[in-house]
XYZ file of C-alpha atoms in Angstrom:
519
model
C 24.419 16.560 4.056
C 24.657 20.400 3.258
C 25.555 19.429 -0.511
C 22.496 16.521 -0.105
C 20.393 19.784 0.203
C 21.651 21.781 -2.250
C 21.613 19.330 -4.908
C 18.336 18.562 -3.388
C 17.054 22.254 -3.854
C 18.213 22.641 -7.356
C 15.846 19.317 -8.379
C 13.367 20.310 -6.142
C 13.226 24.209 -8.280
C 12.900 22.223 -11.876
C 10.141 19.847 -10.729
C 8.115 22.879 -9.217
C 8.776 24.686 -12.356
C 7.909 21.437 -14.521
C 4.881 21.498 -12.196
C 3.556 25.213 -12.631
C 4.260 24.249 -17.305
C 1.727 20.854 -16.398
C -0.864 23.648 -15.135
C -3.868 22.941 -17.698
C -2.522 19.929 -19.400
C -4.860 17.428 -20.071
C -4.884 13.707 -21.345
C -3.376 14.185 -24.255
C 0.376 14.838 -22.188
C -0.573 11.436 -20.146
C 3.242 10.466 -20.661
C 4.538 13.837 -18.945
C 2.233 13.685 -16.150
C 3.061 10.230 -15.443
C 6.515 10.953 -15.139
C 6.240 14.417 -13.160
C 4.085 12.373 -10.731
C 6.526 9.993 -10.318
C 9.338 12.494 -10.245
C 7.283 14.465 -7.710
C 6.940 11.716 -5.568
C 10.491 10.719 -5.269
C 11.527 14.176 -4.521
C 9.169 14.302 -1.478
C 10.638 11.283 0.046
C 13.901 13.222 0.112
C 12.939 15.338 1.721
C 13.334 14.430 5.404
C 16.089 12.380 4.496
C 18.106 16.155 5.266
C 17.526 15.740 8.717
C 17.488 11.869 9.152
C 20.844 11.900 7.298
C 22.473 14.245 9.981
C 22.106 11.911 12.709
C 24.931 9.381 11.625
C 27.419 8.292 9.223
C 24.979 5.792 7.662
C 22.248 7.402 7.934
C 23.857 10.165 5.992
C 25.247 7.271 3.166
C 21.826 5.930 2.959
C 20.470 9.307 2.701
C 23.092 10.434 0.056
C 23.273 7.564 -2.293
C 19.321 7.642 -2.065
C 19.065 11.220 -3.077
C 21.551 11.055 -5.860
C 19.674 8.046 -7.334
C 16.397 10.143 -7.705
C 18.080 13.061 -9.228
C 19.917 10.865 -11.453
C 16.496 9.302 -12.843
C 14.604 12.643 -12.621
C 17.698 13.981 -15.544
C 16.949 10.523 -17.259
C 13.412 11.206 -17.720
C 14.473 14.963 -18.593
C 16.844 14.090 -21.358
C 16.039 15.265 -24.903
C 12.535 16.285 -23.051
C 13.097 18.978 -21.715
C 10.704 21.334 -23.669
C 8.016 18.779 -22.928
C 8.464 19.715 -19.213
C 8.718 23.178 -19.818
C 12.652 23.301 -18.925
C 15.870 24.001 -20.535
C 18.696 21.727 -21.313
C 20.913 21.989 -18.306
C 18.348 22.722 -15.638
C 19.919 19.944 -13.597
C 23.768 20.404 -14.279
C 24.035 21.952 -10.722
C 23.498 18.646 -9.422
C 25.814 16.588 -11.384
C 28.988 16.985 -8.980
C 26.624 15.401 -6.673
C 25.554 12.732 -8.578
C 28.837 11.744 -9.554
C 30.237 11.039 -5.861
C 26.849 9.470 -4.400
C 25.800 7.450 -7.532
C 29.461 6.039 -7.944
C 29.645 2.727 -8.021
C 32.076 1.814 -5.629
C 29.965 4.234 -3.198
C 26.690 2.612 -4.115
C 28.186 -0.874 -3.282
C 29.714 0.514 0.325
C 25.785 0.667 0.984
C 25.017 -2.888 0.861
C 24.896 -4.232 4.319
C 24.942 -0.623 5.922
C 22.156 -0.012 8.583
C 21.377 2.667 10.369
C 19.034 2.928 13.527
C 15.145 4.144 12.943
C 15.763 7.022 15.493
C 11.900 5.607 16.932
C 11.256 5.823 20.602
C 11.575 3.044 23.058
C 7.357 2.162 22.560
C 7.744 1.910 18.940
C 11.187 -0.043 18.652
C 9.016 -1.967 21.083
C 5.478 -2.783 18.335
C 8.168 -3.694 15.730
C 9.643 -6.525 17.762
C 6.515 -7.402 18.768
C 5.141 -7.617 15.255
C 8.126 -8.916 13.845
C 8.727 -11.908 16.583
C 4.953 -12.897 15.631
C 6.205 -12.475 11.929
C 8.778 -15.122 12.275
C 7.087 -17.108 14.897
C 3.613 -17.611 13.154
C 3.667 -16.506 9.713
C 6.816 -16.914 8.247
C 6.517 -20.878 8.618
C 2.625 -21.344 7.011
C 3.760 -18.445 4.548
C 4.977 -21.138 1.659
C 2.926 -23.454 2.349
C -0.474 -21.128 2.008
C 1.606 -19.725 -1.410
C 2.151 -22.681 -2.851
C -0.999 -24.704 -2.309
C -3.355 -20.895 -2.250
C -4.562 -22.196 1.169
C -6.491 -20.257 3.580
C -4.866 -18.471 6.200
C -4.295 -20.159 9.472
C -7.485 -18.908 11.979
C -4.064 -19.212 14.193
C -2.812 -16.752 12.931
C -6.312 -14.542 13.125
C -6.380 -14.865 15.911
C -2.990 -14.481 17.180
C -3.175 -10.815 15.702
C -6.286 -9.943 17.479
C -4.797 -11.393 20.456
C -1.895 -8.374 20.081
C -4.467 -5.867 19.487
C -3.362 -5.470 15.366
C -7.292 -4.837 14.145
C -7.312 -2.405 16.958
C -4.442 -0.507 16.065
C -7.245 2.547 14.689
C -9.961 2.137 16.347
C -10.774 5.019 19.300
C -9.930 3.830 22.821
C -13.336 4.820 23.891
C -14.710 1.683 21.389
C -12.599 -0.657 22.519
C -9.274 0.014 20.544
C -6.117 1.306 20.749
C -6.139 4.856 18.934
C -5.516 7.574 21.094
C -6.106 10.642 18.757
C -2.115 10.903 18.562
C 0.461 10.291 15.529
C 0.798 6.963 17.564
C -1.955 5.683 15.946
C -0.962 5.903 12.136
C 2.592 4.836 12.960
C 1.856 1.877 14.969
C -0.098 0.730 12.194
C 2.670 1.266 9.749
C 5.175 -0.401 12.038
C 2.956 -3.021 12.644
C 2.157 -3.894 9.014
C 5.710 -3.228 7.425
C 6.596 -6.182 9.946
C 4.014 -8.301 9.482
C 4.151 -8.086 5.437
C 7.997 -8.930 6.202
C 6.343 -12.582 6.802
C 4.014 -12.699 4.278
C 2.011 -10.264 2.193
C -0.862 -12.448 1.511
C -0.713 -13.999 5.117
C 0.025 -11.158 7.316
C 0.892 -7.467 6.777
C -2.651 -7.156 4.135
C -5.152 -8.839 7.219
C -5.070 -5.186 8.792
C -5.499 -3.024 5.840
C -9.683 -3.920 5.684
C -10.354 -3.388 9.303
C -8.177 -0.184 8.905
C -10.097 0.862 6.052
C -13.648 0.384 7.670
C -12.445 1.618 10.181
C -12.014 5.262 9.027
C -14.728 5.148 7.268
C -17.007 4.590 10.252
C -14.792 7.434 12.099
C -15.249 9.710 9.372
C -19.105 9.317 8.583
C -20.585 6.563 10.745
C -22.968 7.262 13.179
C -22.419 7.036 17.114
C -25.105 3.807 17.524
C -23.021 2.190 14.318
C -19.396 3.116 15.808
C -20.861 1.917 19.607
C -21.573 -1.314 17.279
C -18.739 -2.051 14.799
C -15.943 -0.986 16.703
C -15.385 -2.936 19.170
C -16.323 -5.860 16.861
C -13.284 -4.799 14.932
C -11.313 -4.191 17.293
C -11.269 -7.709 18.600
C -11.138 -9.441 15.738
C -14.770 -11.240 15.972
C -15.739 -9.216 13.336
C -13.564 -9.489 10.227
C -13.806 -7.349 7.223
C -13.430 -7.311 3.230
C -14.002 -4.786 0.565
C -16.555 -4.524 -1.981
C -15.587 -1.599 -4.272
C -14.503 -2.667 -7.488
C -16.378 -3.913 -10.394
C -16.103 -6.337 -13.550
C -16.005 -3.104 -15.598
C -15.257 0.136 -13.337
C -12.010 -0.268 -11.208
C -10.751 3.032 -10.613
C -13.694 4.570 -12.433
C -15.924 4.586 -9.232
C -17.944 7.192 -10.136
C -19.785 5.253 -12.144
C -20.230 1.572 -10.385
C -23.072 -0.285 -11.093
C -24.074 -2.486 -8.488
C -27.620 -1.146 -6.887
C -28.746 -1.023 -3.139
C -32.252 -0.537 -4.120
C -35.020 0.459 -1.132
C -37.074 -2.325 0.766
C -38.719 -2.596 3.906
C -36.550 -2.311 7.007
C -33.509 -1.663 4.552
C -31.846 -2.344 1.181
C -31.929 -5.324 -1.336
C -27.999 -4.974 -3.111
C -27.838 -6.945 -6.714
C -24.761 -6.918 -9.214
C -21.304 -8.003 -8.881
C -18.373 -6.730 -7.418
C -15.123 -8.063 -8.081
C -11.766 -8.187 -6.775
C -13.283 -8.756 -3.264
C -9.838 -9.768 -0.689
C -10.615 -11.700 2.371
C -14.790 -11.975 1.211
C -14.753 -15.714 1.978
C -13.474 -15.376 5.146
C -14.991 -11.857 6.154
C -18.021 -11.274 8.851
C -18.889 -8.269 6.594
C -18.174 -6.381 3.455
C -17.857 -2.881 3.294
C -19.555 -2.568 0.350
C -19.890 1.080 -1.993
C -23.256 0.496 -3.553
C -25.823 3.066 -5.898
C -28.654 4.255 -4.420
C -29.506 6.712 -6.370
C -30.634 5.365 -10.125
C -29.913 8.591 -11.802
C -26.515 7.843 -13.518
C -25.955 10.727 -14.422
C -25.747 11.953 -10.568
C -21.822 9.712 -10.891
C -20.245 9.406 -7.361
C -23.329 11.746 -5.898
C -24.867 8.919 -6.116
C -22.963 6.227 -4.229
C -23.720 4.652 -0.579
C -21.719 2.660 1.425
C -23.294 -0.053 3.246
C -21.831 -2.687 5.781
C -23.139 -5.796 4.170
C -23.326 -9.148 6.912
C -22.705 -12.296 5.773
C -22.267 -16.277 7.073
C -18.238 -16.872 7.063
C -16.878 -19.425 3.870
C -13.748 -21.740 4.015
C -12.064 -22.112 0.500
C -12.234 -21.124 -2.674
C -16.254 -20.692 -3.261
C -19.411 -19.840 -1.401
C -23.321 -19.555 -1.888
C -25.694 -18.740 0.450
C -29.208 -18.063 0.720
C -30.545 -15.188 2.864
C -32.909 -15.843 6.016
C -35.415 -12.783 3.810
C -34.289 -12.790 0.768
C -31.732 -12.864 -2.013
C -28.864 -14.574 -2.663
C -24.999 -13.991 -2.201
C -22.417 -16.264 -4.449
C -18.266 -16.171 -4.309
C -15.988 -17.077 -6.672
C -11.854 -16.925 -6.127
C -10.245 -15.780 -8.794
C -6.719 -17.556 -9.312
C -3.679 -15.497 -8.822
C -0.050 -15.824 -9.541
C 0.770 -14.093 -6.199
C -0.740 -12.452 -3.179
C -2.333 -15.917 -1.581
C -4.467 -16.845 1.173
C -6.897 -14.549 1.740
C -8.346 -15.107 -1.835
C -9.880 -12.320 -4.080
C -13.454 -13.186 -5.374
C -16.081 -12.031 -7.611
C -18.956 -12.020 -6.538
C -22.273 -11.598 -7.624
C -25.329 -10.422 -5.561
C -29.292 -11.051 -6.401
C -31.761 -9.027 -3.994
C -29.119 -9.896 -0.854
C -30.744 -8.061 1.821
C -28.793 -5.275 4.200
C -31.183 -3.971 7.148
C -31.183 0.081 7.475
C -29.013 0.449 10.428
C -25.918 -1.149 8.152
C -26.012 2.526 5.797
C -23.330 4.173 6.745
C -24.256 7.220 8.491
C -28.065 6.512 8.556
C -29.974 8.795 6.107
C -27.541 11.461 6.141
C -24.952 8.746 4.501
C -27.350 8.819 0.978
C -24.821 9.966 -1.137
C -22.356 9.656 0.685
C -20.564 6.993 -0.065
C -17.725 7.768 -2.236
C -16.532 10.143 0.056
C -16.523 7.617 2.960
C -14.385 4.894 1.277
C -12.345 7.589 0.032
C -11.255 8.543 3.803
C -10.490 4.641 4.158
C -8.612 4.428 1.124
C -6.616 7.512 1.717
C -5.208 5.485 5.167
C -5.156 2.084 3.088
C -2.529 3.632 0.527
C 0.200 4.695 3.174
C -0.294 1.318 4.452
C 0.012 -0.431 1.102
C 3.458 1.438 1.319
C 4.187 -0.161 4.496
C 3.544 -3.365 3.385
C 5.822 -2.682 0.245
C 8.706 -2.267 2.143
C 8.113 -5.203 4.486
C 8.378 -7.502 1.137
C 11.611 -4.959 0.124
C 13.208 -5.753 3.416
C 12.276 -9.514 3.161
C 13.809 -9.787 -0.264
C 16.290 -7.871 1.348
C 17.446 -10.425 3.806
C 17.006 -13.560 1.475
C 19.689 -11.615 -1.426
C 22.348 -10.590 1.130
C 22.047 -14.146 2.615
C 22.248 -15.802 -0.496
C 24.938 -13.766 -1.839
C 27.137 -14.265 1.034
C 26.933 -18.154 0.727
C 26.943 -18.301 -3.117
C 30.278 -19.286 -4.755
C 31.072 -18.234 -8.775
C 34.380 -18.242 -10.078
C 35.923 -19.403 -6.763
C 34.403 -16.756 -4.336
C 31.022 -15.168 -2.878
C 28.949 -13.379 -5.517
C 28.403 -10.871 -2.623
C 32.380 -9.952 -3.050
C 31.838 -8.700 -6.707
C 30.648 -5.245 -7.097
C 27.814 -5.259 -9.549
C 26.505 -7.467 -6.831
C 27.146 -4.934 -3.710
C 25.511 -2.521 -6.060
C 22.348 -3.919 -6.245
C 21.996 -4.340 -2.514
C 23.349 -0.879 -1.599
C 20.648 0.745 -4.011
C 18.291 -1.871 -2.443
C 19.602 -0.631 1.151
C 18.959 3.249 -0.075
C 15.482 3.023 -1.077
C 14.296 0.720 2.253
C 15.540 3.190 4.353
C 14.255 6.035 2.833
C 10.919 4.919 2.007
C 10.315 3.404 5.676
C 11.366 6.610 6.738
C 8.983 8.284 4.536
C 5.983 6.231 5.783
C 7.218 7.773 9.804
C 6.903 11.024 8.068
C 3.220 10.342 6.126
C 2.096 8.914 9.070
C 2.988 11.788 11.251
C 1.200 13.974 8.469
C -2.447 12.161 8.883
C -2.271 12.101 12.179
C -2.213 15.972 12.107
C -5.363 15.656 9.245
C -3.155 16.525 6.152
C -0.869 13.838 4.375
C -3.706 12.803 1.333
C -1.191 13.691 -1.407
C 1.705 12.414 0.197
C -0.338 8.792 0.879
C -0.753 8.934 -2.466
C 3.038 9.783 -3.462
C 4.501 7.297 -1.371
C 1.801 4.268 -2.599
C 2.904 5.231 -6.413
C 6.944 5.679 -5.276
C 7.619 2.762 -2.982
C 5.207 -0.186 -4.938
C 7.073 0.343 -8.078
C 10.474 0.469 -6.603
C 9.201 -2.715 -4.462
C 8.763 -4.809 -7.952
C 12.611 -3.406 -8.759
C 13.828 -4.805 -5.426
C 12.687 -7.870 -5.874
C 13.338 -8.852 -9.068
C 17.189 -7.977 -8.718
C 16.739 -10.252 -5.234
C 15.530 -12.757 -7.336
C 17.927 -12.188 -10.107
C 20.743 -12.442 -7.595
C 19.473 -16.048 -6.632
C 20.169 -17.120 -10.527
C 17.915 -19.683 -11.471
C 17.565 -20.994 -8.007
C 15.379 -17.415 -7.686
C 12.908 -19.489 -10.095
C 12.515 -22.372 -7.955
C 9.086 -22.078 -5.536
C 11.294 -23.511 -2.674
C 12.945 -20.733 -2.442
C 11.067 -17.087 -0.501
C 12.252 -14.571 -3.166
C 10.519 -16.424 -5.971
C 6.959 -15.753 -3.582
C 8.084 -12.220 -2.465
C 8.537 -11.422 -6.415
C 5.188 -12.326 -7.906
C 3.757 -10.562 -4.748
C 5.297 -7.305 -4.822
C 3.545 -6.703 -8.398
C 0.039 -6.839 -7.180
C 1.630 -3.683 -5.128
C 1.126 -1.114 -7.958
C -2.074 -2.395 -8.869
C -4.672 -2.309 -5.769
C -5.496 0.560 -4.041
C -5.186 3.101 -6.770
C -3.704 1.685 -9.617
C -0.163 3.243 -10.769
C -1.273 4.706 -13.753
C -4.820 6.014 -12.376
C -3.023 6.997 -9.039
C -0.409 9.027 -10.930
C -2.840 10.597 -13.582
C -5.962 11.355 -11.163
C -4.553 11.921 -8.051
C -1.447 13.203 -7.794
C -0.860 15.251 -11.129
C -3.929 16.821 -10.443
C -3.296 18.030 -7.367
C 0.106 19.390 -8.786
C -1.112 21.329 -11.017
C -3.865 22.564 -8.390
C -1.236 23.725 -6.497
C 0.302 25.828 -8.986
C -2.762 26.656 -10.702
């Protein structure tokens, strides 16, 4: 490992460096920030690999081979670029030595089937069985069937969950949950949903992320009567939750959503539509980001968030009638991947929220944006975790595959190009679950925004590499719907899209707080 972290340091030096030359740089360099955001993020997730990979032989081959592949793509980007990242030619050739023994083929392929232990305490070994025997048990057998036929999700399996405390996982014992104010709390919910997405994206590890994201929310700017309320609602499961942020025509741009909470008596009449809306059928509530303020020029100032009630719908539409006023109509939109729990549109005409559902009361006017913000900053190291569930699921089904498929008289799992693939595969599991220990340590502590963010962008993309070489490995069996890899592959690519998509999560996020840092 000591020439893992000297390789390690010299790549670390030339993407702070490339990071001080981005200082300033504005849209027109979208391409280089892109790529030092992605470079950036990589080289975090090396970094406790140092220690990790001093614990065992493995660990230390999983570690290696890992590092070597991110230095070997950071001198790929760098390559006849160099002055674009403010470098010189050569700013990496201390690492090549390096490169060359860990990125060897016939050391990459060594990697595929290697595992090494999580180094987690007894407790948490102990939620991952947990979660992952209810995987297997409950999910992993409705899984195709709610894929192929975009079913709703079993209220078995609802309720199952809430039965093992999963919407609990963040909510404040003293409400009825499970958080105890320790680093427990955000890795139990990692563990947790890495397990559960193992099963099924669309039917498992994603039912915890809305709860979780209300969830901080409340904690963050709710006030005590609305936490006394919600909570344990939450916590339980009797009060299930979607999201109501995005719009027909302002996605990431939330600054300036349309959709207006305008003032009534005894609360707010909401009207517009919202779109991409997971779960909203099913949901108790929406957490809904709303303008209250109809000064546009005022941007996010000018953003509430409201917890908007409403009757529960089966399927794939709904349209109902409030007891006041207004109305409240759902459409599903059709999806090549991520099923069951349905993403609608939905449109909203004088649908009426009572006062108390404002987040934070009157001082939550204005609010709003910052208060889903604090959800989504949780929700992104999550979406992580539930990347590297499907990585480990498409895992299993290649290395299973390849050990029973025979071409040219023996297992495809015996040629190399094959046991390359699924050591890389190995590398990048390991290191991004152990990644998502580390981020989750970090927010428990109050810091880890960036590194949410880092991780999201890192692991989603590599997630739609694993899979499609899982998929690839099945030949054209991988095409056939009967078989899991051809699910886990059109499901891993919603992964880079919600909750900060890559390009807006790499350009408005984390660049920017790169070159903030060496501003």
């Amino acid at each position: 490992m000591e020439a893992a972290a000297q390789a390690l340091a010299v790549g670390a030096a030339a993407a702070a460096r490339a990071g001080a030359h981005a200082v300033g740089l504005g849209d027109e360099h979208q391409c280089f920030l892109y790529d030092l955001a992605h470079t950036a993020s990589a080289m975090k997730i090396c970094e406790p690999l140092l220690d990790w990979g001093s614990r065992g032989e493995a660990e230390a081959g999983l570690a290696c081979g890992f590092i070597a592949d991110v230095l070997g793509e950071f001198q790929a980007r760098l390559f006849a670029r160099e002055s674009q990242w403010g470098l010189e030619a050569g700013v990496l050739d201390g690492v090549r030595d390096f490169v060359a023994a860990y990125r060897d083929p016939a050391f990459v392929a060594a990697l595929a089937g290697v595992e090494a232990p999580s180094h987690l305490d007894e407790d948490f070994e102990l939620v991952g069985q947990t979660f992952r025997r209810f995987g297997q048990d409950k999910i992993a057998s409705a899984a195709e069937h709610i894929h192929r036929a975009d079913a709703d999700i079993d209220e078995e399996i609802i309720s199952g969950l809430a039965e093992l405390g999963c919407f609990g996982l963040s909510v404040p014992e003293e409400y009825g949950g499970f958080a105890s104010g320790t680093e427990s709390d955000y890795l139990g919910m990692v563990i947790a949903t890495e397990e559960l997405s193992r099963a099924s994206l669309g039917a498992g590890g994603s039912l915890i992320t809305r709860p979780e994201i209300l969830t901080r929310a409340l904690e963050r700017g709710g006030t005590e009567e609305q936490k006394r309320h919600w909570f344990p609602r939450i916590a339980t499961g009797e009060t299930m939750v979607a999201v109501a942020v995005t719009e027909p025509d302002y996605g990431s741009d939330v600054a300036n959503l349309a959709v207006t909470a305008n003032p009534t008596e005894g609360g707010w009449l909401i009207s517009g539509t919202k779109t991409w809306c997971t779960f909203a059928g099913r949901a108790d509530v929406l957490m809904l980001l709303a303008r209250t303020d109809p000064d546009r020029r005022k941007a996010h100032r000018g953003l509430s968030l409201f917890i908007v009630p409403k009757p529960r719908a089966a399927g794939h539409s709904f349209q109902f009638s409030g007891e006041r006023s207004g109305t409240i109509e759902g459409r599903a939109i059709p999806t090549l991947g991520y099923r069951g729990m349905h993403s609608f549109e939905i449109a909203f005409d004088n649908w009426f929220v009572p006062a108390e559902n404002l987040i934070g009361g009157s001082d939550g006017i204005g609010q709003g944006f910052y208060l889903q913000m604090a959800g989504f900053e949780n929700g992104r190291l999550q979406t992580a975790a539930r990347a590297v569930g499907v990585m480990q699921a498409a895992y299993d089904e290649a290395r299973s595959y390849a050990q029973e498929r025979r071409v040219f008289g023996q297992p495809i799992a015996e040629y190399q190009l094959t046991q390359a693939k699924l050591g890389r595969m190995a590398a990048i599991i390991a290191a991004a679950r152990q990644y998502s220990y580390e981020v989750a340590r970090m927010m428990a502590r109050g810091n880890g925004a960036l590194e949410a963010s880092m991780i999201k962008a890192y692991v989603c993309k590599a997630a739609e590499w694993v899979t499609r070489e899982a998929q690839q490995l099945h030949g054209g069996f991988g095409y056939a719907e009967e078989y899991t890899v051809s699910r886990l592959f059109v499901d891993a690519r919603v992964l880079s899209i919600f909750e900060g998509a890559d390009e807006t999560l790499c350009l408005k996020v984390i660049a920017r707080r790169l070159q903030a840092q060496h501003a």
